[in-house]
Amino acid sequence: MMKIITPLAILLLVMGGCDNPRWNSGFTQMGYKPVYASSGDLKLLIKSSPAKALTETGKIYTKGNLLLVNQPFQGVHVIDNTDPANPINTSFLEIPGNIDVSIKGDFMYADYSGKIVVIDISDISHPRVTQNVTLDTRFQEYPPQADLTRDFTWRTYFECPDPKKGVVVGWVYANLNSPKCWRENQ
Amino acid sequence: MLEGKPMKNVAIFGLAIVLLIFSCSKDVSPSSSDNSSTGEGGSMAAMTIVGNYMYRIAGGNTIEVYDISGDSTAKLVASVAAGNGLETVFPYKQNLRIGTSNGMLIYDISNGANPTYVSTYTHVVSCDPVVAQGNYAYVTLRNGNRCTRGLTQLEVIDISNLGNPTLVKTVPMVMPHGLDADGKNLIVGEGTYGFKWFDISNPTNPTEILFNKTVPGYDIISRGNSFILVGDKGLYQYEYGNKTLNLLSTIPVARP
């Protein structure tokens, strides 16, 4: 009898040991997901898109009746705040990798992957890049250091970039399914 | 002398032309009102424009200076190593106030291209945006993240002597993030916990008027009789009332 029970017990133990949900596929974790594009040319990527809903909010910036709300690593929501009682979400200015913007006159200075891109916004629905930057290769490998938009964590999970899907032009914060990549923060 | 009346007519005609021009300029999309002015960021901003220069916190340890006199270009003209833990930059008169993980740095920018170190206000390690008004700077210190040794409070710092900033008041907080001081009003975002409104008629003694626990506050821009607040639930605009805030509008966050 013991001859049967012992192997059975061992088998059960081993099976139990394997049943660690964290390392089975199916565990979810908030982290960064790459945004792919067919081109890495920022000039083509910076553009005005139809207004979209605020899904994640970053820093805010105002000038005159213009109000900008950053969507971390994606760009800014363009809001007509002529009447603060009735702000109108007019469009979305896509600036991959962006966290901070500032404006002087008709020009916007926006950070992008650690560099500064300059955009003529005299007509914000037709933004025109006047100073381009090249993609930082590190940006292709892992998301930028998390900024003040969310509380610090020692480890940032992200979906491993897949070069076959295109050039990484941005990162979005999302619920990830069993992410296999992470970076340690300091 | 003798041309009194015609001169008056010319003046009226000129005024009419000016009025006509202004009444004809209609904004079709949201735009800034004049061509050389700069906008305004919140206290969480890591870049700011003063005159022909844009200052940016880079890599947590450098103040980058960009010459933007050409408008359509931003030319990096200086990179100033300023220690570790730099997070936010706020311009005030001829100075930059830099919020760092252990206090506040003051840099003089009377020579715009060459920020020069003035002083450091150091406290314990925390995370802290900073704003300034008059002789006082308001700094929020936040615990609960990498700033594990930090305190969670609002500090009022006397900066009348820029070379020697001194702490004059401490107000306990829950999870302070961005803030903005404007006249007698001080709004402090409490992250996911909401936001607080303080009366700073006496600038050294912020008195809490209310603590809104339902609207998370992350970054704030106050402008005269109203303010804009952004947080996890969306973009909120309020008008200051007598001890109460009048909600003007909301653009909610839509969770995907």
CSV table of C-alpha atoms in Angstrom, one decimal:
chain,number,residue,atom,x,y,z
A,1,MET,CA,0.0,0.0,0.0
A,2,MET,CA,2.8,2.5,1.0
A,3,LYS,CA,4.4,1.7,-2.3
A,4,ILE,CA,1.5,3.3,-4.1
A,5,ILE,CA,0.7,6.1,-1.6
A,6,THR,CA,4.3,7.5,-1.5
A,7,PRO,CA,4.6,8.2,-5.3
A,8,LEU,CA,1.0,9.5,-5.3
A,9,ALA,CA,1.8,11.9,-2.5
A,10,ILE,CA,5.0,13.1,-4.3
A,11,LEU,CA,3.0,13.5,-7.5
A,12,LEU,CA,0.4,15.6,-5.7
A,13,LEU,CA,3.1,17.7,-4.0
A,14,VAL,CA,4.8,18.4,-7.3
A,15,MET,CA,1.5,19.3,-9.0
A,16,GLY,CA,0.7,21.6,-6.1
A,17,GLY,CA,4.1,23.3,-6.5
A,18,CYS,CA,3.4,23.9,-10.1
A,19,ASP,CA,0.1,25.6,-9.3
A,20,ASN,CA,1.6,29.0,-8.8
A,21,PRO,CA,-0.9,31.4,-10.5
A,22,ARG,CA,1.7,34.2,-10.7
A,23,TRP,CA,3.8,32.3,-13.1
A,24,ASN,CA,1.0,30.7,-15.1
A,25,SER,CA,-0.2,32.7,-18.0
A,26,GLY,CA,-3.2,34.8,-16.9
A,27,PHE,CA,-1.7,36.9,-14.2
A,28,THR,CA,-2.3,40.6,-14.9
A,29,GLN,CA,-0.3,43.5,-13.9
A,30,MET,CA,-0.4,47.2,-14.7
A,31,GLY,CA,2.5,48.4,-16.8
A,32,TYR,CA,3.5,49.8,-20.1
A,33,LYS,CA,2.6,48.5,-23.5
A,34,PRO,CA,4.5,49.6,-26.6
A,35,VAL,CA,2.7,51.7,-29.3
A,36,TYR,CA,3.9,50.7,-32.7
A,37,ALA,CA,4.1,52.7,-35.9
A,38,SER,CA,5.4,51.9,-39.4
A,39,SER,CA,7.8,54.8,-39.3
A,40,GLY,CA,10.0,56.3,-36.7
A,41,ASP,CA,9.8,59.8,-38.3
A,42,LEU,CA,8.3,62.1,-35.7
A,43,LYS,CA,7.3,64.5,-38.4
A,44,LEU,CA,4.8,62.0,-39.6
A,45,LEU,CA,3.7,60.9,-36.2
A,46,ILE,CA,3.0,64.4,-34.7
A,47,LYS,CA,-0.5,65.2,-36.0
A,48,SER,CA,-3.9,66.3,-35.0
A,49,SER,CA,-6.5,63.6,-34.4
A,50,PRO,CA,-10.2,63.9,-33.6
A,51,ALA,CA,-10.9,64.6,-29.9
A,52,LYS,CA,-10.8,61.5,-27.7
A,53,ALA,CA,-12.0,60.8,-24.2
A,54,LEU,CA,-9.5,61.4,-21.4
A,55,THR,CA,-8.4,58.0,-20.2
A,56,GLU,CA,-5.4,58.9,-18.2
A,57,THR,CA,-4.4,62.4,-17.1
A,58,GLY,CA,-1.0,64.0,-16.8
A,59,LYS,CA,0.1,67.6,-16.4
A,60,ILE,CA,-2.0,70.6,-17.5
A,61,TYR,CA,-0.9,73.7,-19.4
A,62,THR,CA,-2.8,76.8,-20.3
A,63,LYS,CA,-2.3,79.7,-22.7
A,64,GLY,CA,-5.1,82.1,-23.4
A,65,ASN,CA,-8.3,80.1,-23.9
A,66,LEU,CA,-6.3,77.0,-24.8
A,67,LEU,CA,-6.1,74.3,-22.2
A,68,LEU,CA,-3.9,71.2,-22.7
A,69,VAL,CA,-4.2,68.0,-20.8
A,70,ASN,CA,-1.3,65.6,-21.2
A,71,GLN,CA,-2.1,61.9,-21.9
A,72,PRO,CA,1.2,60.4,-20.7
A,73,PHE,CA,3.5,59.2,-23.5
A,74,GLN,CA,0.8,59.9,-26.1
A,75,GLY,CA,0.2,63.6,-26.5
A,76,VAL,CA,-2.2,66.3,-25.4
A,77,HIS,CA,-5.9,66.8,-25.3
A,78,VAL,CA,-6.7,70.2,-26.9
A,79,ILE,CA,-9.4,71.9,-25.0
A,80,ASP,CA,-11.1,75.2,-25.9
A,81,ASN,CA,-11.5,76.8,-22.5
A,82,THR,CA,-13.0,80.1,-23.7
A,83,ASP,CA,-15.9,79.4,-21.3
A,84,PRO,CA,-14.6,77.5,-18.2
A,85,ALA,CA,-18.2,76.5,-17.6
A,86,ASN,CA,-18.3,74.8,-20.9
A,87,PRO,CA,-14.8,73.5,-22.0
A,88,ILE,CA,-14.8,71.9,-25.4
A,89,ASN,CA,-12.6,68.9,-26.1
A,90,THR,CA,-11.7,69.9,-29.7
A,91,SER,CA,-8.9,67.5,-30.8
A,92,PHE,CA,-6.0,65.4,-29.7
A,93,LEU,CA,-2.4,66.5,-30.6
A,94,GLU,CA,-0.4,63.3,-31.0
A,95,ILE,CA,3.1,63.5,-29.6
A,96,PRO,CA,4.4,60.1,-28.9
A,97,GLY,CA,6.4,59.8,-25.7
A,98,ASN,CA,5.3,63.2,-24.4
A,99,ILE,CA,4.9,64.3,-20.8
A,100,ASP,CA,5.6,68.0,-20.7
A,101,VAL,CA,4.8,70.9,-23.0
A,102,SER,CA,5.3,74.6,-22.9
A,103,ILE,CA,4.3,77.3,-25.4
A,104,LYS,CA,5.6,80.7,-26.4
A,105,GLY,CA,3.7,82.6,-29.1
A,106,ASP,CA,2.7,80.2,-31.8
A,107,PHE,CA,5.2,77.5,-30.9
A,108,MET,CA,5.0,74.5,-28.7
A,109,TYR,CA,8.1,73.0,-27.1
A,110,ALA,CA,7.4,69.4,-26.2
A,111,ASP,CA,9.6,66.7,-24.7
A,112,TYR,CA,9.9,63.6,-26.6
A,113,SER,CA,12.0,60.6,-25.5
A,114,GLY,CA,14.3,62.9,-23.6
A,115,LYS,CA,14.6,65.5,-26.4
A,116,ILE,CA,12.8,68.6,-27.5
A,117,VAL,CA,10.6,68.9,-30.6
A,118,VAL,CA,9.2,72.2,-31.7
A,119,ILE,CA,5.8,72.5,-33.3
A,120,ASP,CA,4.1,75.4,-35.0
A,121,ILE,CA,0.7,75.5,-33.5
A,122,SER,CA,-0.6,78.8,-35.0
A,123,ASP,CA,-3.3,76.5,-36.2
A,124,ILE,CA,-3.4,73.7,-33.7
A,125,SER,CA,-5.6,71.6,-35.9
A,126,HIS,CA,-2.7,71.6,-38.4
A,127,PRO,CA,0.4,71.2,-36.3
A,128,ARG,CA,3.7,71.6,-38.2
A,129,VAL,CA,7.0,70.3,-36.8
A,130,THR,CA,9.7,73.0,-37.1
A,131,GLN,CA,12.4,71.1,-35.2
A,132,ASN,CA,12.5,67.4,-35.5
A,133,VAL,CA,14.3,64.9,-33.4
A,134,THR,CA,15.4,61.4,-34.0
A,135,LEU,CA,14.1,58.5,-32.1
A,136,ASP,CA,16.2,57.4,-29.1
A,137,THR,CA,17.1,53.8,-29.6
A,138,ARG,CA,16.6,53.1,-25.9
A,139,PHE,CA,13.0,54.1,-26.4
A,140,GLN,CA,12.7,51.0,-28.6
A,141,GLU,CA,13.7,48.7,-25.8
A,142,TYR,CA,12.0,49.9,-22.6
A,143,PRO,CA,9.6,52.6,-21.5
A,144,PRO,CA,11.0,55.9,-20.1
A,145,GLN,CA,11.5,56.2,-16.4
A,146,ALA,CA,8.1,56.6,-14.8
A,147,ASP,CA,7.5,60.3,-14.1
A,148,LEU,CA,5.5,62.1,-11.5
A,149,THR,CA,2.2,61.1,-13.1
A,150,ARG,CA,1.9,58.1,-10.9
A,151,ASP,CA,3.4,56.9,-7.7
A,152,PHE,CA,6.8,55.4,-7.7
A,153,THR,CA,7.2,51.6,-7.8
A,154,TRP,CA,10.5,49.8,-7.6
A,155,ARG,CA,9.7,47.7,-10.6
A,156,THR,CA,8.0,48.8,-13.8
A,157,TYR,CA,6.6,46.0,-15.8
A,158,PHE,CA,6.2,46.3,-19.6
A,159,GLU,CA,5.3,44.2,-22.6
A,160,CYS,CA,8.5,43.2,-24.3
A,161,PRO,CA,8.7,45.1,-27.6
A,162,ASP,CA,8.5,43.0,-30.7
A,163,PRO,CA,10.4,44.6,-33.6
A,164,LYS,CA,8.3,42.6,-36.1
A,165,LYS,CA,5.3,44.8,-35.1
A,166,GLY,CA,7.1,48.0,-36.1
A,167,VAL,CA,8.9,50.9,-34.5
A,168,VAL,CA,8.0,51.7,-30.9
A,169,VAL,CA,6.8,55.3,-30.9
A,170,GLY,CA,5.2,55.4,-27.5
A,171,TRP,CA,4.2,53.6,-24.4
A,172,VAL,CA,0.7,53.4,-22.9
A,173,TYR,CA,-0.1,52.4,-19.3
A,174,ALA,CA,-2.4,49.4,-19.4
A,175,ASN,CA,-3.3,46.2,-17.8
A,176,LEU,CA,-0.8,43.7,-19.0
A,177,ASN,CA,-1.2,40.0,-19.4
A,178,SER,CA,1.7,38.1,-17.9
A,179,PRO,CA,4.4,40.7,-18.8
A,180,LYS,CA,7.8,39.1,-19.2
A,181,CYS,CA,9.8,42.3,-19.2
A,182,TRP,CA,10.4,44.8,-16.4
A,183,ARG,CA,12.9,47.5,-15.4
A,184,GLU,CA,14.2,48.3,-11.9
A,185,ASN,CA,13.7,51.9,-10.9
A,186,GLN,CA,15.8,53.9,-8.5
B,1,MET,CA,-3.9,124.8,-32.7
B,2,LEU,CA,-6.3,125.5,-35.6
B,3,GLU,CA,-6.6,121.9,-36.5
B,4,GLY,CA,-8.3,120.8,-33.3
B,5,LYS,CA,-11.5,119.4,-34.9
B,6,PRO,CA,-9.9,117.6,-37.8
B,7,MET,CA,-7.4,116.0,-35.5
B,8,LYS,CA,-10.2,114.8,-33.3
B,9,ASN,CA,-11.9,113.3,-36.3
B,10,VAL,CA,-8.7,111.5,-37.3
B,11,ALA,CA,-8.4,110.1,-33.8
B,12,ILE,CA,-12.0,108.9,-33.8
B,13,PHE,CA,-11.5,107.4,-37.3
B,14,GLY,CA,-8.3,105.7,-36.1
B,15,LEU,CA,-10.1,104.3,-33.0
B,16,ALA,CA,-12.9,103.0,-35.3
B,17,ILE,CA,-10.4,101.2,-37.5
B,18,VAL,CA,-8.7,99.7,-34.4
B,19,LEU,CA,-12.1,98.6,-33.0
B,20,LEU,CA,-13.0,97.2,-36.4
B,21,ILE,CA,-9.8,95.1,-36.7
B,22,PHE,CA,-10.3,93.7,-33.2
B,23,SER,CA,-13.9,92.9,-33.6
B,24,CYS,CA,-13.0,91.1,-36.8
B,25,SER,CA,-10.4,88.8,-35.3
B,26,LYS,CA,-12.4,85.8,-34.4
B,27,ASP,CA,-10.8,82.7,-33.1
B,28,VAL,CA,-11.9,79.6,-35.0
B,29,SER,CA,-10.0,77.2,-32.9
B,30,PRO,CA,-8.7,77.6,-29.3
B,31,SER,CA,-5.6,79.8,-29.6
B,32,SER,CA,-3.4,81.9,-27.4
B,33,SER,CA,-4.2,85.5,-27.4
B,34,ASP,CA,-1.0,87.2,-28.3
B,35,ASN,CA,2.1,86.2,-30.2
B,36,SER,CA,5.0,86.6,-27.8
B,37,SER,CA,3.5,85.6,-24.5
B,38,THR,CA,4.1,82.3,-22.9
B,39,GLY,CA,1.6,80.0,-21.3
B,40,GLU,CA,1.4,78.7,-17.8
B,41,GLY,CA,2.0,75.2,-16.5
B,42,GLY,CA,1.1,73.6,-13.2
B,43,SER,CA,3.5,73.0,-10.4
B,44,MET,CA,4.2,69.5,-11.6
B,45,ALA,CA,5.9,70.9,-14.8
B,46,ALA,CA,9.4,69.9,-15.6
B,47,MET,CA,9.8,72.6,-18.2
B,48,THR,CA,9.2,76.3,-18.2
B,49,ILE,CA,9.8,79.4,-20.4
B,50,VAL,CA,11.2,82.7,-19.2
B,51,GLY,CA,11.8,85.2,-21.9
B,52,ASN,CA,13.9,83.7,-24.7
B,53,TYR,CA,14.8,80.6,-22.8
B,54,MET,CA,13.2,77.4,-22.0
B,55,TYR,CA,14.4,75.5,-18.9
B,56,ARG,CA,13.9,71.8,-18.5
B,57,ILE,CA,14.7,69.3,-15.9
B,58,ALA,CA,16.4,66.4,-17.6
B,59,GLY,CA,17.4,63.0,-16.2
B,60,GLY,CA,16.6,64.1,-12.7
B,61,ASN,CA,20.0,65.8,-12.3
B,62,THR,CA,20.4,68.5,-15.0
B,63,ILE,CA,18.8,71.9,-15.8
B,64,GLU,CA,18.9,72.1,-19.6
B,65,VAL,CA,18.7,75.6,-21.1
B,66,TYR,CA,17.3,76.1,-24.6
B,67,ASP,CA,17.5,79.3,-26.5
B,68,ILE,CA,14.1,79.7,-28.2
B,69,SER,CA,14.7,83.3,-29.5
B,70,GLY,CA,14.3,81.8,-33.0
B,71,ASP,CA,10.8,80.6,-32.0
B,72,SER,CA,10.7,77.8,-34.5
B,73,THR,CA,13.8,76.2,-33.0
B,74,ALA,CA,15.0,75.2,-29.5
B,75,LYS,CA,18.8,75.3,-29.3
B,76,LEU,CA,20.4,73.6,-26.3
B,77,VAL,CA,22.9,76.2,-25.0
B,78,ALA,CA,23.7,74.9,-21.5
B,79,SER,CA,23.3,71.9,-19.3
B,80,VAL,CA,23.8,72.7,-15.6
B,81,ALA,CA,24.5,69.8,-13.3
B,82,ALA,CA,22.4,70.5,-10.2
B,83,GLY,CA,22.5,67.4,-8.1
B,84,ASN,CA,20.2,64.5,-7.9
B,85,GLY,CA,16.4,64.1,-7.5
B,86,LEU,CA,15.4,67.2,-9.5
B,87,GLU,CA,11.7,66.9,-10.4
B,88,THR,CA,9.9,70.2,-11.1
B,89,VAL,CA,10.7,73.7,-12.1
B,90,PHE,CA,8.7,76.9,-11.4
B,91,PRO,CA,9.7,80.3,-12.5
B,92,TYR,CA,9.4,83.3,-10.2
B,93,LYS,CA,10.7,86.7,-11.2
B,94,GLN,CA,14.3,86.3,-12.0
B,95,ASN,CA,14.6,82.9,-10.4
B,96,LEU,CA,13.9,79.3,-10.9
B,97,ARG,CA,12.5,77.3,-8.0
B,98,ILE,CA,13.4,73.7,-8.5
B,99,GLY,CA,11.5,71.1,-6.5
B,100,THR,CA,13.8,68.2,-5.7
B,101,SER,CA,13.5,65.0,-3.7
B,102,ASN,CA,15.0,66.7,-0.7
B,103,GLY,CA,13.9,70.3,-0.9
B,104,MET,CA,14.1,73.2,-3.1
B,105,LEU,CA,16.9,74.8,-5.1
B,106,ILE,CA,17.0,78.4,-6.2
B,107,TYR,CA,18.8,79.5,-9.4
B,108,ASP,CA,19.2,83.0,-10.6
B,109,ILE,CA,18.4,83.5,-14.2
B,110,SER,CA,19.1,87.3,-14.6
B,111,ASN,CA,21.5,86.0,-17.2
B,112,GLY,CA,19.0,83.7,-19.0
B,113,ALA,CA,21.5,81.5,-20.7
B,114,ASN,CA,23.5,80.8,-17.6
B,115,PRO,CA,21.4,79.9,-14.5
B,116,THR,CA,23.5,80.4,-11.4
B,117,TYR,CA,23.1,78.6,-8.1
B,118,VAL,CA,21.7,80.8,-5.3
B,119,SER,CA,20.7,78.5,-2.4
B,120,THR,CA,19.2,75.3,-1.3
B,121,TYR,CA,16.4,74.7,1.1
B,122,THR,CA,16.9,71.2,2.4
B,123,HIS,CA,14.6,69.1,4.4
B,124,VAL,CA,14.2,65.4,4.6
B,125,VAL,CA,13.9,63.2,1.5
B,126,SER,CA,10.5,63.6,0.0
B,127,CYS,CA,8.8,64.5,-3.3
B,128,ASP,CA,8.0,68.1,-3.7
B,129,PRO,CA,6.6,70.5,-6.2
B,130,VAL,CA,6.9,74.1,-5.3
B,131,VAL,CA,5.2,77.4,-6.1
B,132,ALA,CA,6.0,80.9,-4.9
B,133,GLN,CA,4.1,84.1,-4.2
B,134,GLY,CA,5.6,87.3,-2.8
B,135,ASN,CA,8.2,86.4,-0.2
B,136,TYR,CA,7.0,82.9,0.3
B,137,ALA,CA,7.3,79.5,-1.4
B,138,TYR,CA,4.9,76.7,-0.8
B,139,VAL,CA,6.3,73.2,-1.1
B,140,THR,CA,4.5,69.9,-0.8
B,141,LEU,CA,6.4,67.0,0.6
B,142,ARG,CA,5.1,63.5,-0.1
B,143,ASN,CA,5.8,60.2,1.5
B,144,GLY,CA,4.9,56.7,0.4
B,145,ASN,CA,7.1,56.2,-2.6
B,146,ARG,CA,10.8,56.4,-3.3
B,147,CYS,CA,10.9,59.2,-0.8
B,148,THR,CA,10.4,56.8,2.0
B,149,ARG,CA,12.1,58.8,4.6
B,150,GLY,CA,10.0,61.8,3.8
B,151,LEU,CA,7.3,63.6,5.6
B,152,THR,CA,3.8,64.3,4.2
B,153,GLN,CA,3.2,67.9,4.6
B,154,LEU,CA,2.9,71.4,3.2
B,155,GLU,CA,5.7,73.8,4.1
B,156,VAL,CA,5.7,77.6,3.9
B,157,ILE,CA,9.2,78.9,3.3
B,158,ASP,CA,10.3,82.5,3.7
B,159,ILE,CA,12.3,83.4,0.7
B,160,SER,CA,12.6,87.1,1.3
B,161,ASN,CA,16.3,86.5,1.6
B,162,LEU,CA,16.9,84.2,-1.4
B,163,GLY,CA,20.3,83.2,0.0
B,164,ASN,CA,18.8,81.8,3.1
B,165,PRO,CA,15.3,80.2,2.7
B,166,THR,CA,13.8,79.5,6.1
B,167,LEU,CA,10.9,77.3,7.1
B,168,VAL,CA,8.1,79.3,8.8
B,169,LYS,CA,5.2,76.9,8.9
B,170,THR,CA,4.3,73.2,8.5
B,171,VAL,CA,0.8,71.9,7.7
B,172,PRO,CA,0.2,68.1,7.8
B,173,MET,CA,-1.2,66.6,4.6
B,174,VAL,CA,-2.3,63.2,3.3
B,175,MET,CA,-0.7,62.7,-0.1
B,176,PRO,CA,0.1,66.1,-1.6
B,177,HIS,CA,1.0,66.5,-5.3
B,178,GLY,CA,0.7,69.7,-7.3
B,179,LEU,CA,-0.4,73.0,-5.8
B,180,ASP,CA,-1.0,76.6,-6.9
B,181,ALA,CA,-1.0,79.8,-4.9
B,182,ASP,CA,-3.0,82.7,-6.3
B,183,GLY,CA,-3.8,85.8,-4.3
B,184,LYS,CA,-5.4,84.6,-1.1
B,185,ASN,CA,-6.1,81.2,-2.4
B,186,LEU,CA,-3.9,78.1,-2.2
B,187,ILE,CA,-5.1,74.8,-3.7
B,188,VAL,CA,-3.2,71.7,-2.9
B,189,GLY,CA,-3.9,68.4,-4.7
B,190,GLU,CA,-4.0,65.4,-2.3
B,191,GLY,CA,-3.5,62.8,-5.1
B,192,THR,CA,-6.2,60.1,-4.9
B,193,TYR,CA,-7.4,61.6,-1.6
B,194,GLY,CA,-8.8,64.7,-3.1
B,195,PHE,CA,-7.7,68.3,-2.8
B,196,LYS,CA,-7.6,71.1,-0.2
B,197,TRP,CA,-8.4,74.8,-0.4
B,198,PHE,CA,-6.4,77.1,2.0
B,199,ASP,CA,-6.8,80.8,2.8
B,200,ILE,CA,-3.4,82.4,2.6
B,201,SER,CA,-4.5,86.0,3.3
B,202,ASN,CA,-1.9,85.5,6.0
B,203,PRO,CA,0.8,83.9,3.8
B,204,THR,CA,2.6,82.3,6.6
B,205,ASN,CA,-0.4,80.7,8.1
B,206,PRO,CA,-2.5,78.7,5.5
B,207,THR,CA,-5.9,78.1,6.9
B,208,GLU,CA,-7.9,75.1,5.5
B,209,ILE,CA,-11.2,76.2,4.1
B,210,LEU,CA,-12.3,72.9,2.8
B,211,PHE,CA,-11.1,69.4,2.0
B,212,ASN,CA,-12.8,67.9,-1.0
B,213,LYS,CA,-12.4,64.1,-0.6
B,214,THR,CA,-14.2,63.0,-3.8
B,215,VAL,CA,-12.2,64.8,-6.6
B,216,PRO,CA,-8.6,63.6,-6.8
B,217,GLY,CA,-6.1,66.4,-7.4
B,218,TYR,CA,-2.8,65.9,-9.2
B,219,ASP,CA,-2.0,69.2,-11.0
B,220,ILE,CA,-3.6,72.6,-10.5
B,221,ILE,CA,-3.6,75.9,-12.3
B,222,SER,CA,-5.3,78.8,-10.5
B,223,ARG,CA,-6.3,81.9,-12.4
B,224,GLY,CA,-7.9,84.7,-10.6
B,225,ASN,CA,-11.5,83.7,-9.6
B,226,SER,CA,-11.3,80.1,-10.7
B,227,PHE,CA,-8.9,77.2,-11.0
B,228,ILE,CA,-8.3,74.1,-13.1
B,229,LEU,CA,-7.6,70.8,-11.5
B,230,VAL,CA,-6.7,67.5,-13.0
B,231,GLY,CA,-6.6,64.1,-11.4
B,232,ASP,CA,-7.6,60.5,-11.8
B,233,LYS,CA,-11.3,61.3,-12.3
B,234,GLY,CA,-10.8,64.0,-14.9
B,235,LEU,CA,-10.5,67.7,-15.4
B,236,TYR,CA,-12.5,69.9,-13.0
B,237,GLN,CA,-12.9,73.7,-13.0
B,238,TYR,CA,-14.1,75.6,-10.0
B,239,GLU,CA,-15.0,79.1,-9.2
B,240,TYR,CA,-14.0,80.5,-5.7
B,241,GLY,CA,-17.0,81.4,-3.6
B,242,ASN,CA,-17.4,82.5,0.0
B,243,LYS,CA,-16.1,79.4,1.8
B,244,THR,CA,-17.5,77.2,-0.9
B,245,LEU,CA,-16.4,76.2,-4.4
B,246,ASN,CA,-18.7,76.4,-7.3
B,247,LEU,CA,-18.1,73.6,-9.8
B,248,LEU,CA,-18.1,75.2,-13.3
B,249,SER,CA,-17.4,72.1,-15.4
B,250,THR,CA,-16.1,68.6,-15.6
B,251,ILE,CA,-14.5,66.5,-18.3
B,252,PRO,CA,-14.5,63.1,-16.8
B,253,VAL,CA,-11.9,60.4,-17.4
B,254,ALA,CA,-13.4,57.5,-19.3
B,255,ARG,CA,-11.8,54.2,-18.2
B,256,PRO,CA,-11.1,52.0,-21.2
